Amino acid sequence: MTLHRDDEASKMGMWIFLFTELLLFGGLFLVYSIYRYKNPQAFAHAGEELNVLIGTINTVVLITSSLTVALSITAIQKNKPKLAIGLIWLTIVFALVFMVNKYFEWGAKIEHGLFPGQEHYNTIEPGEKLFFFLYYFMTGLHGLHVLVGSVLLLFVITRIRQGRVTYDNFVFHENGGLYWHLVDLIWIFLFPLFYLIK
Amino acid sequence: MTDLVQKEHLNFYQDKQGHKGIWAWLLSTDHKRIGLMYLYSIMIFFLVAVTLGFLMRLELIKPGKQFMEPETYNKLFTLHGVIMIFLFIIPGIPAIFGNFVLPLVLGAKDVAFPRLNLFSYYLYVLGALFALSTLVIGDGAADTGWTFYAPYSVKTGTNVSLSVLAAFILGFSSILTGLNFLTTIHRMRAPGMTWFKMPLFAWSTYATAWIQVLATPIIGITLLMIIAERFFGIGLFDPALGGDPVLYQHLFWIYSHPAVYIMILPGMGIISEIIPVFSRRRIYGYNAIAYSSLAIAFIGYFVWGHHMFTSGMSGPARIVFSLLTFLVAIPSAIKVFNWIATMYKGAIDLQPPMLFAMGFIFLFTIGGLTGLVLGALATDIHLHDTYFVVAHFHFVMFGGTGFAFIAALHYWFPKIYGKMYNIRRATTAFWIMITGFMLLYFPMFIAGFRGMPRRYYNLLPRFQIENFISTVGSWILITGLLLMIINLFIGARKGKKADKNPWKGLTLEWQTDSPPSLENFDEIPTVKEAPYNYKS
Ligand code: HEM
């Protein structure tokens, strides 16, 4: 079979896929808003447990990583594969920083006994339980996306090395970047919902 | 040189792309082979679910317990529903005919992402195995009904997690298929095929694919929440713990009602192909049919609430949902009128595909009109969760989509296999099936109207007559089904060689060989005329 190449099609496929990802989180945002509406005080109270500083750092880290990924695409378009690879590595390092922060954040919550099933958790109000459940579920699912995105970027690196992603054939790289921006975008909504709204 | 010439004339069965034996199937990215793999898998699951339906009907032949425990009955209807919905009717037409026929009617070599296509198939198989494994693993198949309503689905000891996970994986497969078709239709139409020269089957696949892509993620996330609930017990949908069970129902139906249109739209597309060919007339109101597909897809998003008229929704919400439900009937009716108008004064040729298509119109109209009875608030309060509903959805899903599916099988069979089945036997099978169908499901309307509730393993003596007729009907229907399958099976193996274009269709798939070659067309065709241009 002759392999045909259609960059427009690949990009279109990616955009549609991103829509489905947005809707996936959309369901969760819906649940969040309904329960927030029903338990405003409990949500506000539980929200104070979260560490705004770590959240802010992570937001900055993710936004910066979006920048590096965008720069890497420009680099490949200008036929500078080495630079592009370097920038992608930088992006992945940011992703790791994000995940390590997340690890400490979750770790601290769990130490306080705030994970479903733990003792302290069992004593808090139902509304707060819902808050924490949604917190773990949504940031957990988002974290999973960070990991998937990083793996995707590793593939981009391999393909650049193999010469399959080049200055005149970089749609795979672009799609990887698009996915990464999505991960970023979702976080930008998660951050205020959990950390900032009082 | 001779090698090259020979390769030109291999059909896709013979062209194994260098693979040996079974691998030529399992590793193939050819849309035709993938379509056929779906066909065989889906038929197997369908027969499993039909067997379950047969057993349930047997239990209900007369009042009292016949041979199964109430719990067994609960598991059977759940598994029957899960298989029929998630393994048969949702993937059915898109995955089989969308794959096999869509690139052909568009004049394309393949779908946009062939490898992704194969991946979707394996996701489908994985999901199916999960669904069926609930039968043997752990505490047995789920007993919640295919809707997995919380909080019961969170509390029951049966294998809900596994069934739910299966539905999640199947949803993912469905999303990827939809994505693939959308891109294919946007990017791979033959030169000259503008949007409004596209065959109507492609239009309906297009509308369906949007629903698949936009609605499925919601159920995906909802099902994940059910699984998380079962592991952590937070009470997301449990009123005792501050959760809201009606919210689950909303989330479930935000997907599952649009999914109903995933089920019916492709069927409508098939009927729109078949009717003009066997009436030898140009389709009446091409644009109306194309737009009504999109309209159904669009309005279909906003009617989910009608599943919850009785579960606690505000008055205004109920009225709005009821109104929208009535609205969605309009585009469906437009299609039915267009089909009939196409047949009017046509030279109708009652070949098996046409028979099944007319069966579709008949049964679907009954199903659709009774849907309005359920969509109206006052009557639904009375009929909710009765056998009236069971009859309604079997009429639309089985009588509608199921019959369209069978019509499509008979219509494209010669293209797929290059052979013809026995026409007389197919006709006989049709008449047996439609008789059995009416006997099986029509009495359910009456029983339901008189108050018989659904999802019970037993029945009150006053519903005895209806249920007896219904069970006998199931035997007749299944006989017809088996006859049809055997006929097709024999046809595929020993049937007479079929023409390239036995039905004298005008769409592109009939211009290429039967079975087509690996790349479908020797030369990508150029389209000049609108489809269905019969001179009459
Ligand atoms: C020979 C064919 C069939 C027979 C004998 C049959 C029979 C039945 C019976 C007896 C029930 C249980 C009703 C109750 O107790 O509430 C049922 C439920 C159902 N059937 Fe079928 N059926 C058949 C084909 C189909 C087809 C083709 C579809 C879909 C495409 C389908 C979809 C369903 C669904 C979704 C349910 C509801 C399950 C639930 O309550 O969770 N059936 N069927």
PDB file of N, CA, C and O and ligand atoms in Angstrom, chain B residues 46 50 53-54 56-57 60 73 77-78 80-81 84-85 88-89 145-147 387 390 393-394 397-398 440-441 444 454-456 474 477-478 481, ligand 1:
ATOM      1  N   PHE B  46     -23.596 -10.886  18.739  1.00  0.00           N
ATOM      2  CA  PHE B  46     -25.036 -10.732  18.521  1.00  0.00           C
ATOM      3  C   PHE B  46     -25.748 -12.051  18.810  1.00  0.00           C
ATOM      4  O   PHE B  46     -26.763 -12.075  19.515  1.00  0.00           O
ATOM      5  N   VAL B  50     -28.638 -12.827  21.462  1.00  0.00           N
ATOM      6  CA  VAL B  50     -29.940 -13.351  21.051  1.00  0.00           C
ATOM      7  C   VAL B  50     -30.280 -14.579  21.891  1.00  0.00           C
ATOM      8  O   VAL B  50     -31.418 -14.750  22.341  1.00  0.00           O
ATOM      9  N   GLY B  53     -31.586 -13.453  25.103  1.00  0.00           N
ATOM     10  CA  GLY B  53     -32.960 -12.978  24.952  1.00  0.00           C
ATOM     11  C   GLY B  53     -33.929 -14.149  24.855  1.00  0.00           C
ATOM     12  O   GLY B  53     -34.997 -14.158  25.488  1.00  0.00           O
ATOM     13  N   PHE B  54     -33.530 -15.155  24.097  1.00  0.00           N
ATOM     14  CA  PHE B  54     -34.339 -16.363  23.956  1.00  0.00           C
ATOM     15  C   PHE B  54     -34.603 -16.992  25.326  1.00  0.00           C
ATOM     16  O   PHE B  54     -35.745 -17.348  25.659  1.00  0.00           O
ATOM     17  N   MET B  56     -34.514 -15.561  28.277  1.00  0.00           N
ATOM     18  CA  MET B  56     -35.391 -14.719  29.094  1.00  0.00           C
ATOM     19  C   MET B  56     -36.848 -14.898  28.694  1.00  0.00           C
ATOM     20  O   MET B  56     -37.729 -15.002  29.527  1.00  0.00           O
ATOM     21  N   ARG B  57     -37.069 -14.939  27.378  1.00  0.00           N
ATOM     22  CA  ARG B  57     -38.446 -15.100  26.905  1.00  0.00           C
ATOM     23  C   ARG B  57     -39.006 -16.444  27.359  1.00  0.00           C
ATOM     24  O   ARG B  57     -40.180 -16.571  27.687  1.00  0.00           O
ATOM     25  N   LEU B  60     -40.294 -16.306  30.702  1.00  0.00           N
ATOM     26  CA  LEU B  60     -41.513 -15.520  30.842  1.00  0.00           C
ATOM     27  C   LEU B  60     -42.694 -16.140  30.108  1.00  0.00           C
ATOM     28  O   LEU B  60     -43.708 -15.484  29.900  1.00  0.00           O
ATOM     29  N   TYR B  73     -31.989 -13.988  36.148  1.00  0.00           N
ATOM     30  CA  TYR B  73     -32.698 -13.186  35.163  1.00  0.00           C
ATOM     31  C   TYR B  73     -32.108 -11.769  35.118  1.00  0.00           C
ATOM     32  O   TYR B  73     -31.866 -11.217  34.043  1.00  0.00           O
ATOM     33  N   PHE B  77     -30.597 -10.044  31.680  1.00  0.00           N
ATOM     34  CA  PHE B  77     -31.024  -8.856  30.922  1.00  0.00           C
ATOM     35  C   PHE B  77     -29.930  -7.801  30.905  1.00  0.00           C
ATOM     36  O   PHE B  77     -29.807  -7.054  29.947  1.00  0.00           O
ATOM     37  N   THR B  78     -29.104  -7.778  31.973  1.00  0.00           N
ATOM     38  CA  THR B  78     -28.000  -6.821  31.936  1.00  0.00           C
ATOM     39  C   THR B  78     -27.020  -7.165  30.824  1.00  0.00           C
ATOM     40  O   THR B  78     -26.658  -6.322  30.008  1.00  0.00           O
ATOM     41  N   HIS B  80     -27.465  -9.104  28.251  1.00  0.00           N
ATOM     42  CA  HIS B  80     -28.149  -8.958  26.961  1.00  0.00           C
ATOM     43  C   HIS B  80     -28.113  -7.490  26.522  1.00  0.00           C
ATOM     44  O   HIS B  80     -27.722  -7.173  25.394  1.00  0.00           O
ATOM     45  N   GLY B  81     -28.458  -6.602  27.442  1.00  0.00           N
ATOM     46  CA  GLY B  81     -28.458  -5.179  27.110  1.00  0.00           C
ATOM     47  C   GLY B  81     -27.064  -4.675  26.796  1.00  0.00           C
ATOM     48  O   GLY B  81     -26.852  -3.991  25.794  1.00  0.00           O
ATOM     49  N   MET B  84     -25.936  -6.102  23.395  1.00  0.00           N
ATOM     50  CA  MET B  84     -26.688  -5.548  22.272  1.00  0.00           C
ATOM     51  C   MET B  84     -26.342  -4.084  22.049  1.00  0.00           C
ATOM     52  O   MET B  84     -26.199  -3.637  20.926  1.00  0.00           O
ATOM     53  N   ILE B  85     -26.208  -3.342  23.128  1.00  0.00           N
ATOM     54  CA  ILE B  85     -25.946  -1.915  22.970  1.00  0.00           C
ATOM     55  C   ILE B  85     -24.481  -1.646  22.630  1.00  0.00           C
ATOM     56  O   ILE B  85     -24.165  -1.054  21.604  1.00  0.00           O
ATOM     57  N   PHE B  88     -23.065  -4.599  19.815  1.00  0.00           N
ATOM     58  CA  PHE B  88     -23.725  -4.836  18.529  1.00  0.00           C
ATOM     59  C   PHE B  88     -24.189  -3.537  17.884  1.00  0.00           C
ATOM     60  O   PHE B  88     -23.701  -3.146  16.818  1.00  0.00           O
ATOM     61  N   ILE B  89     -25.094  -2.830  18.526  1.00  0.00           N
ATOM     62  CA  ILE B  89     -25.799  -1.816  17.772  1.00  0.00           C
ATOM     63  C   ILE B  89     -25.013  -0.512  17.647  1.00  0.00           C
ATOM     64  O   ILE B  89     -25.071   0.157  16.625  1.00  0.00           O
ATOM     65  N   GLY B 145     -28.714  -3.855  35.099  1.00  0.00           N
ATOM     66  CA  GLY B 145     -29.264  -3.328  33.854  1.00  0.00           C
ATOM     67  C   GLY B 145     -28.139  -2.629  33.115  1.00  0.00           C
ATOM     68  O   GLY B 145     -27.135  -2.241  33.728  1.00  0.00           O
ATOM     69  N   TRP B 146     -28.328  -2.442  31.813  1.00  0.00           N
ATOM     70  CA  TRP B 146     -27.190  -1.914  31.049  1.00  0.00           C
ATOM     71  C   TRP B 146     -26.900  -0.459  31.393  1.00  0.00           C
ATOM     72  O   TRP B 146     -25.900   0.092  30.995  1.00  0.00           O
ATOM     73  N   THR B 147     -27.800   0.159  32.192  1.00  0.00           N
ATOM     74  CA  THR B 147     -27.633   1.564  32.514  1.00  0.00           C
ATOM     75  C   THR B 147     -26.755   1.802  33.740  1.00  0.00           C
ATOM     76  O   THR B 147     -26.406   2.932  34.023  1.00  0.00           O
ATOM     77  N   TYR B 387     -43.379  -2.604  30.096  1.00  0.00           N
ATOM     78  CA  TYR B 387     -43.025  -3.299  28.867  1.00  0.00           C
ATOM     79  C   TYR B 387     -43.283  -2.455  27.627  1.00  0.00           C
ATOM     80  O   TYR B 387     -42.785  -2.761  26.546  1.00  0.00           O
ATOM     81  N   VAL B 390     -39.964  -1.442  26.723  1.00  0.00           N
ATOM     82  CA  VAL B 390     -39.208  -2.544  26.138  1.00  0.00           C
ATOM     83  C   VAL B 390     -39.618  -2.730  24.680  1.00  0.00           C
ATOM     84  O   VAL B 390     -38.778  -2.879  23.786  1.00  0.00           O
ATOM     85  N   PHE B 393     -38.226   0.280  22.475  1.00  0.00           N
ATOM     86  CA  PHE B 393     -36.821   0.331  22.042  1.00  0.00           C
ATOM     87  C   PHE B 393     -36.445  -0.879  21.204  1.00  0.00           C
ATOM     88  O   PHE B 393     -35.542  -0.794  20.386  1.00  0.00           O
ATOM     89  N   HIS B 394     -37.142  -1.999  21.375  1.00  0.00           N
ATOM     90  CA  HIS B 394     -36.844  -3.079  20.421  1.00  0.00           C
ATOM     91  C   HIS B 394     -37.335  -2.708  19.019  1.00  0.00           C
ATOM     92  O   HIS B 394     -36.698  -3.058  18.030  1.00  0.00           O
ATOM     93  N   MET B 397     -34.672  -0.085  17.811  1.00  0.00           N
ATOM     94  CA  MET B 397     -33.300  -0.564  17.680  1.00  0.00           C
ATOM     95  C   MET B 397     -33.214  -1.812  16.827  1.00  0.00           C
ATOM     96  O   MET B 397     -32.351  -1.927  15.968  1.00  0.00           O
ATOM     97  N   PHE B 398     -34.088  -2.755  17.085  1.00  0.00           N
ATOM     98  CA  PHE B 398     -34.024  -3.995  16.333  1.00  0.00           C
ATOM     99  C   PHE B 398     -34.778  -3.822  15.010  1.00  0.00           C
ATOM    100  O   PHE B 398     -34.225  -4.030  13.928  1.00  0.00           O
ATOM    101  N   LEU B 440     -43.481 -11.153  18.616  1.00  0.00           N
ATOM    102  CA  LEU B 440     -42.650 -11.045  19.806  1.00  0.00           C
ATOM    103  C   LEU B 440     -42.861  -9.705  20.515  1.00  0.00           C
ATOM    104  O   LEU B 440     -43.043  -9.649  21.729  1.00  0.00           O
ATOM    105  N   TYR B 441     -42.850  -8.626  19.760  1.00  0.00           N
ATOM    106  CA  TYR B 441     -42.797  -7.325  20.427  1.00  0.00           C
ATOM    107  C   TYR B 441     -44.142  -6.605  20.506  1.00  0.00           C
ATOM    108  O   TYR B 441     -44.331  -5.806  21.405  1.00  0.00           O
ATOM    109  N   MET B 444     -46.009  -6.800  23.693  1.00  0.00           N
ATOM    110  CA  MET B 444     -45.382  -6.108  24.814  1.00  0.00           C
ATOM    111  C   MET B 444     -45.966  -4.703  24.990  1.00  0.00           C
ATOM    112  O   MET B 444     -46.048  -4.197  26.109  1.00  0.00           O
ATOM    113  N   ARG B 454     -41.140  -3.734  33.564  1.00  0.00           N
ATOM    114  CA  ARG B 454     -40.010  -4.408  32.922  1.00  0.00           C
ATOM    115  C   ARG B 454     -39.036  -4.930  33.970  1.00  0.00           C
ATOM    116  O   ARG B 454     -39.135  -4.589  35.145  1.00  0.00           O
ATOM    117  N   ARG B 455     -38.103  -5.724  33.522  1.00  0.00           N
ATOM    118  CA  ARG B 455     -37.011  -6.237  34.350  1.00  0.00           C
ATOM    119  C   ARG B 455     -37.487  -7.118  35.513  1.00  0.00           C
ATOM    120  O   ARG B 455     -36.929  -7.067  36.603  1.00  0.00           O
ATOM    121  N   TYR B 456     -38.538  -7.913  35.307  1.00  0.00           N
ATOM    122  CA  TYR B 456     -38.939  -8.903  36.309  1.00  0.00           C
ATOM    123  C   TYR B 456     -38.865 -10.298  35.704  1.00  0.00           C
ATOM    124  O   TYR B 456     -39.201 -10.473  34.538  1.00  0.00           O
ATOM    125  N   SER B 474     -40.740 -15.123  19.665  1.00  0.00           N
ATOM    126  CA  SER B 474     -39.277 -15.147  19.714  1.00  0.00           C
ATOM    127  C   SER B 474     -38.743 -16.384  18.992  1.00  0.00           C
ATOM    128  O   SER B 474     -37.713 -16.319  18.334  1.00  0.00           O
ATOM    129  N   LEU B 477     -39.031 -15.604  15.239  1.00  0.00           N
ATOM    130  CA  LEU B 477     -38.031 -14.614  14.835  1.00  0.00           C
ATOM    131  C   LEU B 477     -36.650 -15.250  14.744  1.00  0.00           C
ATOM    132  O   LEU B 477     -35.909 -15.039  13.774  1.00  0.00           O
ATOM    133  N   ILE B 478     -36.302 -16.043  15.749  1.00  0.00           N
ATOM    134  CA  ILE B 478     -34.958 -16.621  15.755  1.00  0.00           C
ATOM    135  C   ILE B 478     -34.804 -17.620  14.609  1.00  0.00           C
ATOM    136  O   ILE B 478     -33.744 -17.688  13.979  1.00  0.00           O
ATOM    137  N   LEU B 481     -34.024 -15.546  11.662  1.00  0.00           N
ATOM    138  CA  LEU B 481     -32.648 -15.038  11.756  1.00  0.00           C
ATOM    139  C   LEU B 481     -31.640 -16.106  11.333  1.00  0.00           C
ATOM    140  O   LEU B 481     -30.722 -15.843  10.548  1.00  0.00           O
TER     141      LEU B 481
HETATM  142  C1  HEM C   1     -34.305 -12.325  19.248  1.00  0.00           C
HETATM  143  C2  HEM C   1     -33.984 -11.225  19.674  1.00  0.00           C
HETATM  144  C3  HEM C   1     -34.289 -10.618  21.031  1.00  0.00           C
HETATM  145  C4  HEM C   1     -35.015 -11.089  22.092  1.00  0.00           C
HETATM  146  C5  HEM C   1     -35.761 -12.408  22.211  1.00  0.00           C
HETATM  147  C6  HEM C   1     -34.963 -10.082  23.119  1.00  0.00           C
HETATM  148  C7  HEM C   1     -35.592 -10.177  24.353  1.00  0.00           C
HETATM  149  C8  HEM C   1     -35.441  -9.295  25.395  1.00  0.00           C
HETATM  150  C9  HEM C   1     -35.991  -9.442  26.707  1.00  0.00           C
HETATM  151  C10 HEM C   1     -36.888 -10.589  27.147  1.00  0.00           C
HETATM  152  C11 HEM C   1     -35.589  -8.392  27.467  1.00  0.00           C
HETATM  153  C12 HEM C   1     -35.859  -8.147  28.943  1.00  0.00           C
HETATM  154  C13 HEM C   1     -37.034  -7.294  29.202  1.00  0.00           C
HETATM  155  C14 HEM C   1     -37.179  -7.033  30.673  1.00  0.00           C
HETATM  156  O1  HEM C   1     -37.260  -7.982  31.474  1.00  0.00           O
HETATM  157  O2  HEM C   1     -37.247  -5.868  31.043  1.00  0.00           O
HETATM  158  C15 HEM C   1     -34.766  -7.573  26.634  1.00  0.00           C
HETATM  159  C16 HEM C   1     -34.160  -6.404  27.058  1.00  0.00           C
HETATM  160  C17 HEM C   1     -33.357  -5.623  26.250  1.00  0.00           C
HETATM  161  N1  HEM C   1     -33.045  -5.850  24.917  1.00  0.00           N
HETATM  162 FE1  HEM C   1     -33.619  -7.432  23.801  1.00  0.00          FE
HETATM  163  N2  HEM C   1     -34.205  -9.026  22.677  1.00  0.00           N
HETATM  164  C18 HEM C   1     -33.777  -9.329  21.412  1.00  0.00           C
HETATM  165  C19 HEM C   1     -33.012  -8.520  20.579  1.00  0.00           C
HETATM  166  C20 HEM C   1     -32.493  -7.317  20.957  1.00  0.00           C
HETATM  167  C21 HEM C   1     -31.764  -6.428  20.099  1.00  0.00           C
HETATM  168  C22 HEM C   1     -31.442  -6.688  18.634  1.00  0.00           C
HETATM  169  C23 HEM C   1     -31.413  -5.348  20.858  1.00  0.00           C
HETATM  170  C24 HEM C   1     -30.644  -4.124  20.499  1.00  0.00           C
HETATM  171  C25 HEM C   1     -30.194  -3.812  19.443  1.00  0.00           C
HETATM  172  C26 HEM C   1     -31.907  -5.558  22.183  1.00  0.00           C
HETATM  173  C27 HEM C   1     -31.712  -4.670  23.221  1.00  0.00           C
HETATM  174  C28 HEM C   1     -32.214  -4.834  24.489  1.00  0.00           C
HETATM  175  C29 HEM C   1     -31.996  -3.915  25.592  1.00  0.00           C
HETATM  176  C30 HEM C   1     -31.148  -2.644  25.551  1.00  0.00           C
HETATM  177  C31 HEM C   1     -32.687  -4.421  26.692  1.00  0.00           C
HETATM  178  C32 HEM C   1     -32.782  -3.782  28.085  1.00  0.00           C
HETATM  179  C33 HEM C   1     -31.884  -4.417  29.060  1.00  0.00           C
HETATM  180  C34 HEM C   1     -32.067  -3.781  30.397  1.00  0.00           C
HETATM  181  O3  HEM C   1     -33.220  -3.705  30.868  1.00  0.00           O
HETATM  182  O4  HEM C   1     -31.038  -3.356  30.983  1.00  0.00           O
HETATM  183  N3  HEM C   1     -32.558  -6.754  22.218  1.00  0.00           N
HETATM  184  N4  HEM C   1     -34.680  -8.137  25.378  1.00  0.00           N
END
